[in-house]
Amino acid sequence: MKKIIIAIDGYSACGKSTTAREVAKELNYRYIDSGAMYRTVTLYFLDHHVSLTNPKEIEKALSEIHITFVINSKGASETFLNGINIESAIRKMRISEHVSLVSAMREVRLAMVKQQRKLGKERGIVMDGRDIGTVVFPEADLKIFLTADMLVRAFRRQKELLERNDLVDIDEIVDNLTKRDQIDSSRKESPLVKADAAISIDTTHITIDEQVDEVIRLSLTKMIPALKR
Ligand code: DC
């Protein structure tokens, strides 16, 4: 069967990561959470007090950041920064509050996109993010664009944070998601836009299983060209 590249883009908390992870599991593909990479850079910048207006400092910091993904005993992908597991740290609101600013920077994007393309060389990959179908893999075989109503997204994110023992007020989450949507879609470098060929899926009223099934069904039509949609 043909190995394909699946790009899943969309706004924050629309279920991209969960869908991408489950689709990758079903297809025995590699899953890469590109948002985790921008979150990792943000963590490093904050912890090392990197000045966002000093290109030299940014360049140096980027050269010191080595991001890897390791599959844990439950089959989930965890993010490592220079060999240290930072999966939990990068999901905190402290990172969510700064990640859109950091990921809007040209130097940061160039460095991350280079690594993301390397990871996709072998194909057989599902990557989720904001610019995967438009910039990272414009040649992706299948492009998905997920959307959902704001409140549904906020409650899903709140539940996710709670599962990590992080109780965050719903208003704070709505505020953060709204701000990030705005920055991610209006930035100069690779703004979040739906790729022309992307198929939109509104996840407001469907379950994760239904989302996953739909993406698998679409994937199969690309992997086995004889199948019709
Ligand atoms: O998917 P996420 O919410 O974990 O992503 C965190 C931030 O990273 C998001 O607000 C914008 C940025 N991002 C990006 O600019 N490009 C990507 N491909 C993925 C994420």
PDB file of C-alpha atoms and ligand atoms in Angstrom:
ATOM      1  CA  MET A   1       0.000   0.000   0.000  1.00  0.00           C
ATOM      2  CA  LYS A   2       1.262   3.500  -0.823  1.00  0.00           C
ATOM      3  CA  LYS A   3       2.739   5.330   2.200  1.00  0.00           C
ATOM      4  CA  ILE A   4       1.239   8.784   2.430  1.00  0.00           C
ATOM      5  CA  ILE A   5       1.730  12.079   4.270  1.00  0.00           C
ATOM      6  CA  ILE A   6      -1.311  13.274   6.219  1.00  0.00           C
ATOM      7  CA  ALA A   7      -1.426  16.950   7.255  1.00  0.00           C
ATOM      8  CA  ILE A   8      -3.926  17.991   9.918  1.00  0.00           C
ATOM      9  CA  ASP A   9      -4.249  21.735  10.509  1.00  0.00           C
ATOM     10  CA  GLY A  10      -6.694  23.954  12.333  1.00  0.00           C
ATOM     11  CA  TYR A  11      -7.279  26.240  15.295  1.00  0.00           C
ATOM     12  CA  SER A  12      -6.129  25.445  18.842  1.00  0.00           C
ATOM     13  CA  ALA A  13      -8.036  22.736  20.725  1.00  0.00           C
ATOM     14  CA  CYS A  14     -10.096  21.426  17.803  1.00  0.00           C
ATOM     15  CA  GLY A  15      -8.889  17.883  18.453  1.00  0.00           C
ATOM     16  CA  LYS A  16      -5.998  17.897  15.978  1.00  0.00           C
ATOM     17  CA  SER A  17      -3.488  16.120  18.200  1.00  0.00           C
ATOM     18  CA  THR A  18      -5.897  13.469  19.432  1.00  0.00           C
ATOM     19  CA  THR A  19      -7.117  12.765  15.901  1.00  0.00           C
ATOM     20  CA  ALA A  20      -3.612  12.711  14.433  1.00  0.00           C
ATOM     21  CA  ARG A  21      -2.323  10.422  17.190  1.00  0.00           C
ATOM     22  CA  GLU A  22      -5.171   7.919  16.805  1.00  0.00           C
ATOM     23  CA  VAL A  23      -4.992   7.931  13.004  1.00  0.00           C
ATOM     24  CA  ALA A  24      -1.244   7.294  13.181  1.00  0.00           C
ATOM     25  CA  LYS A  25      -1.815   4.417  15.603  1.00  0.00           C
ATOM     26  CA  GLU A  26      -4.430   2.786  13.346  1.00  0.00           C
ATOM     27  CA  LEU A  27      -2.271   3.123  10.234  1.00  0.00           C
ATOM     28  CA  ASN A  28       0.956   2.249  12.036  1.00  0.00           C
ATOM     29  CA  TYR A  29       2.343   5.618  10.951  1.00  0.00           C
ATOM     30  CA  ARG A  30       4.600   8.049  12.768  1.00  0.00           C
ATOM     31  CA  TYR A  31       2.794  10.878  14.577  1.00  0.00           C
ATOM     32  CA  ILE A  32       4.434  14.277  14.975  1.00  0.00           C
ATOM     33  CA  ASP A  33       2.861  17.045  17.051  1.00  0.00           C
ATOM     34  CA  SER A  34       4.437  20.141  15.492  1.00  0.00           C
ATOM     35  CA  GLY A  35       2.794  22.371  18.138  1.00  0.00           C
ATOM     36  CA  ALA A  36       4.843  20.517  20.763  1.00  0.00           C
ATOM     37  CA  MET A  37       7.985  21.665  18.947  1.00  0.00           C
ATOM     38  CA  TYR A  38       6.946  25.345  19.138  1.00  0.00           C
ATOM     39  CA  ARG A  39       5.962  24.832  22.775  1.00  0.00           C
ATOM     40  CA  THR A  40       9.408  23.350  23.482  1.00  0.00           C
ATOM     41  CA  VAL A  41      11.171  26.331  21.914  1.00  0.00           C
ATOM     42  CA  THR A  42       8.952  28.616  24.018  1.00  0.00           C
ATOM     43  CA  LEU A  43       9.861  26.721  27.207  1.00  0.00           C
ATOM     44  CA  TYR A  44      13.556  27.041  26.416  1.00  0.00           C
ATOM     45  CA  PHE A  45      13.266  30.756  25.581  1.00  0.00           C
ATOM     46  CA  LEU A  46      11.377  31.471  28.825  1.00  0.00           C
ATOM     47  CA  ASP A  47      13.662  29.400  31.040  1.00  0.00           C
ATOM     48  CA  HIS A  48      16.813  30.902  29.501  1.00  0.00           C
ATOM     49  CA  HIS A  49      15.422  34.464  29.373  1.00  0.00           C
ATOM     50  CA  VAL A  50      16.081  34.703  25.638  1.00  0.00           C
ATOM     51  CA  SER A  51      15.333  38.191  24.387  1.00  0.00           C
ATOM     52  CA  LEU A  52      12.754  37.991  21.599  1.00  0.00           C
ATOM     53  CA  THR A  53      14.184  41.126  20.032  1.00  0.00           C
ATOM     54  CA  ASN A  54      17.787  39.945  19.875  1.00  0.00           C
ATOM     55  CA  PRO A  55      18.376  37.883  16.686  1.00  0.00           C
ATOM     56  CA  LYS A  56      21.816  36.704  17.873  1.00  0.00           C
ATOM     57  CA  GLU A  57      20.413  35.349  21.147  1.00  0.00           C
ATOM     58  CA  ILE A  58      17.578  33.659  19.273  1.00  0.00           C
ATOM     59  CA  GLU A  59      19.952  32.050  16.782  1.00  0.00           C
ATOM     60  CA  LYS A  60      22.200  30.799  19.600  1.00  0.00           C
ATOM     61  CA  ALA A  61      19.262  29.442  21.599  1.00  0.00           C
ATOM     62  CA  LEU A  62      17.851  27.648  18.553  1.00  0.00           C
ATOM     63  CA  SER A  63      21.208  25.968  17.955  1.00  0.00           C
ATOM     64  CA  GLU A  64      21.108  24.656  21.547  1.00  0.00           C
ATOM     65  CA  ILE A  65      17.652  23.121  21.272  1.00  0.00           C
ATOM     66  CA  HIS A  66      17.430  19.452  20.370  1.00  0.00           C
ATOM     67  CA  ILE A  67      13.863  18.092  20.239  1.00  0.00           C
ATOM     68  CA  THR A  68      13.032  14.399  20.159  1.00  0.00           C
ATOM     69  CA  PHE A  69       9.876  12.327  20.574  1.00  0.00           C
ATOM     70  CA  VAL A  70       9.724   9.092  22.532  1.00  0.00           C
ATOM     71  CA  ILE A  71       6.789   6.676  22.656  1.00  0.00           C
ATOM     72  CA  ASN A  72       5.938   5.889  26.299  1.00  0.00           C
ATOM     73  CA  SER A  73       4.690   2.589  27.777  1.00  0.00           C
ATOM     74  CA  LYS A  74       1.072   3.600  27.007  1.00  0.00           C
ATOM     75  CA  GLY A  75       1.912   4.151  23.343  1.00  0.00           C
ATOM     76  CA  ALA A  76       1.720   7.957  23.634  1.00  0.00           C
ATOM     77  CA  SER A  77       4.357  10.278  22.180  1.00  0.00           C
ATOM     78  CA  GLU A  78       6.272  12.383  24.725  1.00  0.00           C
ATOM     79  CA  THR A  79       8.437  15.382  23.925  1.00  0.00           C
ATOM     80  CA  PHE A  80      12.059  15.632  25.064  1.00  0.00           C
ATOM     81  CA  LEU A  81      14.254  18.732  25.116  1.00  0.00           C
ATOM     82  CA  ASN A  82      17.965  17.933  25.108  1.00  0.00           C
ATOM     83  CA  GLY A  83      17.208  14.498  26.533  1.00  0.00           C
ATOM     84  CA  ILE A  84      14.819  15.683  29.275  1.00  0.00           C
ATOM     85  CA  ASN A  85      11.120  14.813  29.263  1.00  0.00           C
ATOM     86  CA  ILE A  86       9.256  18.145  29.123  1.00  0.00           C
ATOM     87  CA  GLU A  87       5.860  16.803  27.967  1.00  0.00           C
ATOM     88  CA  SER A  88       4.072  18.025  31.067  1.00  0.00           C
ATOM     89  CA  ALA A  89       5.854  21.397  31.277  1.00  0.00           C
ATOM     90  CA  ILE A  90       4.974  22.407  27.697  1.00  0.00           C
ATOM     91  CA  ARG A  91       1.223  21.896  28.271  1.00  0.00           C
ATOM     92  CA  LYS A  92       1.028  24.497  31.074  1.00  0.00           C
ATOM     93  CA  MET A  93      -0.812  27.803  30.580  1.00  0.00           C
ATOM     94  CA  ARG A  94       2.503  29.607  31.081  1.00  0.00           C
ATOM     95  CA  ILE A  95       3.631  28.168  27.733  1.00  0.00           C
ATOM     96  CA  SER A  96       0.225  28.590  26.035  1.00  0.00           C
ATOM     97  CA  GLU A  97       0.374  32.271  26.924  1.00  0.00           C
ATOM     98  CA  HIS A  98       3.655  32.838  25.055  1.00  0.00           C
ATOM     99  CA  VAL A  99       3.776  30.207  22.318  1.00  0.00           C
ATOM    100  CA  SER A 100       1.948  32.200  19.637  1.00  0.00           C
ATOM    101  CA  LEU A 101       4.423  35.065  19.912  1.00  0.00           C
ATOM    102  CA  VAL A 102       7.424  32.753  19.752  1.00  0.00           C
ATOM    103  CA  SER A 103       6.018  30.712  16.874  1.00  0.00           C
ATOM    104  CA  ALA A 104       5.360  33.875  14.855  1.00  0.00           C
ATOM    105  CA  MET A 105       9.111  34.509  14.627  1.00  0.00           C
ATOM    106  CA  ARG A 106      10.731  33.829  11.273  1.00  0.00           C
ATOM    107  CA  GLU A 107      13.944  32.310  12.697  1.00  0.00           C
ATOM    108  CA  VAL A 108      11.951  29.928  14.868  1.00  0.00           C
ATOM    109  CA  ARG A 109       9.728  28.815  11.984  1.00  0.00           C
ATOM    110  CA  LEU A 110      12.650  28.245   9.630  1.00  0.00           C
ATOM    111  CA  ALA A 111      14.381  26.014  12.185  1.00  0.00           C
ATOM    112  CA  MET A 112      11.233  24.006  13.023  1.00  0.00           C
ATOM    113  CA  VAL A 113      10.052  23.544   9.428  1.00  0.00           C
ATOM    114  CA  LYS A 114      13.487  22.206   8.490  1.00  0.00           C
ATOM    115  CA  GLN A 115      13.242  19.555  11.228  1.00  0.00           C
ATOM    116  CA  GLN A 116       9.622  18.736  10.382  1.00  0.00           C
ATOM    117  CA  ARG A 117      10.479  18.127   6.722  1.00  0.00           C
ATOM    118  CA  LYS A 118      13.319  15.814   7.763  1.00  0.00           C
ATOM    119  CA  LEU A 119      10.876  13.817   9.896  1.00  0.00           C
ATOM    120  CA  GLY A 120       8.547  13.443   6.911  1.00  0.00           C
ATOM    121  CA  LYS A 121      11.200  12.157   4.504  1.00  0.00           C
ATOM    122  CA  GLU A 122      10.249   8.531   5.018  1.00  0.00           C
ATOM    123  CA  ARG A 123       6.536   9.343   4.471  1.00  0.00           C
ATOM    124  CA  GLY A 124       4.068   7.221   6.491  1.00  0.00           C
ATOM    125  CA  ILE A 125       3.542  10.222   8.778  1.00  0.00           C
ATOM    126  CA  VAL A 126       0.662  12.146  10.346  1.00  0.00           C
ATOM    127  CA  MET A 127       1.632  15.669  11.399  1.00  0.00           C
ATOM    128  CA  ASP A 128      -0.661  18.220  12.996  1.00  0.00           C
ATOM    129  CA  GLY A 129      -0.217  21.967  13.325  1.00  0.00           C
ATOM    130  CA  ARG A 130      -1.104  25.237  11.638  1.00  0.00           C
ATOM    131  CA  ASP A 131       0.947  25.271   8.421  1.00  0.00           C
ATOM    132  CA  ILE A 132       1.509  21.592   7.671  1.00  0.00           C
ATOM    133  CA  GLY A 133      -0.627  21.441   4.527  1.00  0.00           C
ATOM    134  CA  THR A 134       0.374  24.906   3.331  1.00  0.00           C
ATOM    135  CA  VAL A 135       4.099  25.240   4.122  1.00  0.00           C
ATOM    136  CA  VAL A 136       5.685  22.126   5.649  1.00  0.00           C
ATOM    137  CA  PHE A 137       4.204  19.535   3.268  1.00  0.00           C
ATOM    138  CA  PRO A 138       2.380  21.343   0.461  1.00  0.00           C
ATOM    139  CA  GLU A 139       2.679  18.007  -1.377  1.00  0.00           C
ATOM    140  CA  ALA A 140       0.840  16.080   1.405  1.00  0.00           C
ATOM    141  CA  ASP A 141      -1.449  13.375  -0.004  1.00  0.00           C
ATOM    142  CA  LEU A 142      -4.251  14.206   2.414  1.00  0.00           C
ATOM    143  CA  LYS A 143      -4.918  17.598   4.009  1.00  0.00           C
ATOM    144  CA  ILE A 144      -7.476  18.002   6.774  1.00  0.00           C
ATOM    145  CA  PHE A 145      -8.639  21.268   8.346  1.00  0.00           C
ATOM    146  CA  LEU A 146     -10.404  20.864  11.694  1.00  0.00           C
ATOM    147  CA  THR A 147     -12.779  23.435  13.172  1.00  0.00           C
ATOM    148  CA  ALA A 148     -15.121  23.547  16.205  1.00  0.00           C
ATOM    149  CA  ASP A 149     -17.152  26.075  18.178  1.00  0.00           C
ATOM    150  CA  MET A 150     -15.149  28.106  20.701  1.00  0.00           C
ATOM    151  CA  LEU A 151     -16.953  26.900  23.833  1.00  0.00           C
ATOM    152  CA  VAL A 152     -16.656  23.254  22.853  1.00  0.00           C
ATOM    153  CA  ARG A 153     -12.946  23.773  22.216  1.00  0.00           C
ATOM    154  CA  ALA A 154     -12.495  25.526  25.567  1.00  0.00           C
ATOM    155  CA  PHE A 155     -14.271  22.786  27.537  1.00  0.00           C
ATOM    156  CA  ARG A 156     -12.217  20.105  25.766  1.00  0.00           C
ATOM    157  CA  ARG A 157      -8.996  21.948  26.637  1.00  0.00           C
ATOM    158  CA  GLN A 158     -10.141  22.422  30.242  1.00  0.00           C
ATOM    159  CA  LYS A 159     -10.766  18.663  30.542  1.00  0.00           C
ATOM    160  CA  GLU A 160      -7.332  17.926  29.074  1.00  0.00           C
ATOM    161  CA  LEU A 161      -5.657  20.276  31.574  1.00  0.00           C
ATOM    162  CA  LEU A 162      -7.644  18.768  34.436  1.00  0.00           C
ATOM    163  CA  GLU A 163      -6.405  15.317  33.464  1.00  0.00           C
ATOM    164  CA  ARG A 164      -2.933  16.774  34.083  1.00  0.00           C
ATOM    165  CA  ASN A 165      -4.114  18.086  37.494  1.00  0.00           C
ATOM    166  CA  ASP A 166      -4.208  21.640  36.219  1.00  0.00           C
ATOM    167  CA  LEU A 167      -7.492  23.401  37.058  1.00  0.00           C
ATOM    168  CA  VAL A 168      -7.872  26.451  34.809  1.00  0.00           C
ATOM    169  CA  ASP A 169     -10.888  28.766  34.663  1.00  0.00           C
ATOM    170  CA  ILE A 170     -12.951  28.449  31.480  1.00  0.00           C
ATOM    171  CA  ASP A 171     -12.792  32.226  30.875  1.00  0.00           C
ATOM    172  CA  GLU A 172      -9.011  32.116  30.966  1.00  0.00           C
ATOM    173  CA  ILE A 173      -9.004  29.304  28.408  1.00  0.00           C
ATOM    174  CA  VAL A 174     -11.449  31.082  26.072  1.00  0.00           C
ATOM    175  CA  ASP A 175      -9.306  34.194  26.329  1.00  0.00           C
ATOM    176  CA  ASN A 176      -6.115  32.271  25.547  1.00  0.00           C
ATOM    177  CA  LEU A 177      -7.643  30.380  22.593  1.00  0.00           C
ATOM    178  CA  THR A 178      -9.115  33.595  21.149  1.00  0.00           C
ATOM    179  CA  LYS A 179      -5.788  35.417  21.405  1.00  0.00           C
ATOM    180  CA  ARG A 180      -3.867  32.506  19.892  1.00  0.00           C
ATOM    181  CA  ASP A 181      -6.359  32.148  17.000  1.00  0.00           C
ATOM    182  CA  GLN A 182      -5.916  35.827  16.294  1.00  0.00           C
ATOM    183  CA  ILE A 183      -2.088  35.800  16.390  1.00  0.00           C
ATOM    184  CA  ASP A 184      -1.766  32.459  14.548  1.00  0.00           C
ATOM    185  CA  SER A 185      -4.059  33.575  11.711  1.00  0.00           C
ATOM    186  CA  SER A 186      -2.761  37.095  11.260  1.00  0.00           C
ATOM    187  CA  ARG A 187       1.006  36.642  11.601  1.00  0.00           C
ATOM    188  CA  LYS A 188       3.232  37.460   8.639  1.00  0.00           C
ATOM    189  CA  GLU A 189       5.125  34.148   8.609  1.00  0.00           C
ATOM    190  CA  SER A 190       3.040  31.124   7.551  1.00  0.00           C
ATOM    191  CA  PRO A 191      -0.294  32.248   8.981  1.00  0.00           C
ATOM    192  CA  LEU A 192      -2.927  29.657   9.782  1.00  0.00           C
ATOM    193  CA  VAL A 193      -5.061  29.324   6.657  1.00  0.00           C
ATOM    194  CA  LYS A 194      -6.911  26.409   5.178  1.00  0.00           C
ATOM    195  CA  ALA A 195      -4.932  24.881   2.301  1.00  0.00           C
ATOM    196  CA  ASP A 196      -6.862  24.949  -0.983  1.00  0.00           C
ATOM    197  CA  ALA A 197      -7.057  21.175  -1.183  1.00  0.00           C
ATOM    198  CA  ALA A 198      -7.811  20.653   2.517  1.00  0.00           C
ATOM    199  CA  ILE A 199     -11.008  18.913   3.548  1.00  0.00           C
ATOM    200  CA  SER A 200     -12.783  20.721   6.423  1.00  0.00           C
ATOM    201  CA  ILE A 201     -14.240  18.723   9.275  1.00  0.00           C
ATOM    202  CA  ASP A 202     -16.320  20.528  11.921  1.00  0.00           C
ATOM    203  CA  THR A 203     -15.779  18.554  15.134  1.00  0.00           C
ATOM    204  CA  THR A 204     -18.338  20.447  17.283  1.00  0.00           C
ATOM    205  CA  HIS A 205     -20.943  17.709  17.282  1.00  0.00           C
ATOM    206  CA  ILE A 206     -18.907  14.609  16.547  1.00  0.00           C
ATOM    207  CA  THR A 207     -16.906  12.326  18.812  1.00  0.00           C
ATOM    208  CA  ILE A 208     -13.179  11.698  18.584  1.00  0.00           C
ATOM    209  CA  ASP A 209     -13.921   8.202  17.251  1.00  0.00           C
ATOM    210  CA  GLU A 210     -16.034   9.668  14.463  1.00  0.00           C
ATOM    211  CA  GLN A 211     -13.296  12.187  13.620  1.00  0.00           C
ATOM    212  CA  VAL A 212     -10.703   9.444  13.502  1.00  0.00           C
ATOM    213  CA  ASP A 213     -12.900   7.140  11.387  1.00  0.00           C
ATOM    214  CA  GLU A 214     -13.500   9.890   8.857  1.00  0.00           C
ATOM    215  CA  VAL A 215      -9.794  10.695   8.506  1.00  0.00           C
ATOM    216  CA  ILE A 216      -8.958   6.978   8.180  1.00  0.00           C
ATOM    217  CA  ARG A 217     -11.613   6.592   5.503  1.00  0.00           C
ATOM    218  CA  LEU A 218     -10.176   9.554   3.582  1.00  0.00           C
ATOM    219  CA  SER A 219      -6.629   8.215   4.055  1.00  0.00           C
ATOM    220  CA  LEU A 220      -7.570   4.857   2.560  1.00  0.00           C
ATOM    221  CA  THR A 221      -8.855   6.549  -0.591  1.00  0.00           C
ATOM    222  CA  LYS A 222      -5.373   8.064  -0.983  1.00  0.00           C
ATOM    223  CA  MET A 223      -3.476   4.894  -0.065  1.00  0.00           C
ATOM    224  CA  ILE A 224      -5.534   2.687  -2.371  1.00  0.00           C
ATOM    225  CA  PRO A 225      -6.266   4.871  -5.386  1.00  0.00           C
ATOM    226  CA  ALA A 226      -8.834   2.338  -6.677  1.00  0.00           C
ATOM    227  CA  LEU A 227     -11.126   3.273  -3.759  1.00  0.00           C
ATOM    228  CA  LYS A 228     -13.581   6.057  -4.493  1.00  0.00           C
ATOM    229  CA  ARG A 229     -14.573   8.670  -1.896  1.00  0.00           C
TER     230      ARG A 229
HETATM  231  O1   DC B   1      -1.145  22.797  18.561  1.00  0.00           O
HETATM  232  P1   DC B   1      -0.741  23.638  19.784  1.00  0.00           P
HETATM  233  O2   DC B   1      -1.889  24.383  20.377  1.00  0.00           O
HETATM  234  O3   DC B   1       0.002  22.835  20.783  1.00  0.00           O
HETATM  235  O4   DC B   1       0.271  24.718  19.202  1.00  0.00           O
HETATM  236  C1   DC B   1       0.846  25.699  20.020  1.00  0.00           C
HETATM  237  C2   DC B   1       1.152  26.932  19.209  1.00  0.00           C
HETATM  238  O5   DC B   1       2.204  26.672  18.277  1.00  0.00           O
HETATM  239  C3   DC B   1       0.014  27.520  18.394  1.00  0.00           C
HETATM  240  O6   DC B   1      -0.688  28.519  19.097  1.00  0.00           O
HETATM  241  C4   DC B   1       0.682  28.091  17.183  1.00  0.00           C
HETATM  242  C5   DC B   1       1.991  27.376  17.078  1.00  0.00           C
HETATM  243  N1   DC B   1       2.084  26.439  15.961  1.00  0.00           N
HETATM  244  C6   DC B   1       2.462  26.951  14.753  1.00  0.00           C
HETATM  245  O7   DC B   1       2.648  28.153  14.625  1.00  0.00           O
HETATM  246  N2   DC B   1       2.661  26.119  13.703  1.00  0.00           N
HETATM  247  C7   DC B   1       2.457  24.804  13.824  1.00  0.00           C
HETATM  248  N3   DC B   1       2.670  24.011  12.763  1.00  0.00           N
HETATM  249  C8   DC B   1       2.042  24.267  15.058  1.00  0.00           C
HETATM  250  C9   DC B   1       1.838  25.115  16.120  1.00  0.00           C
END
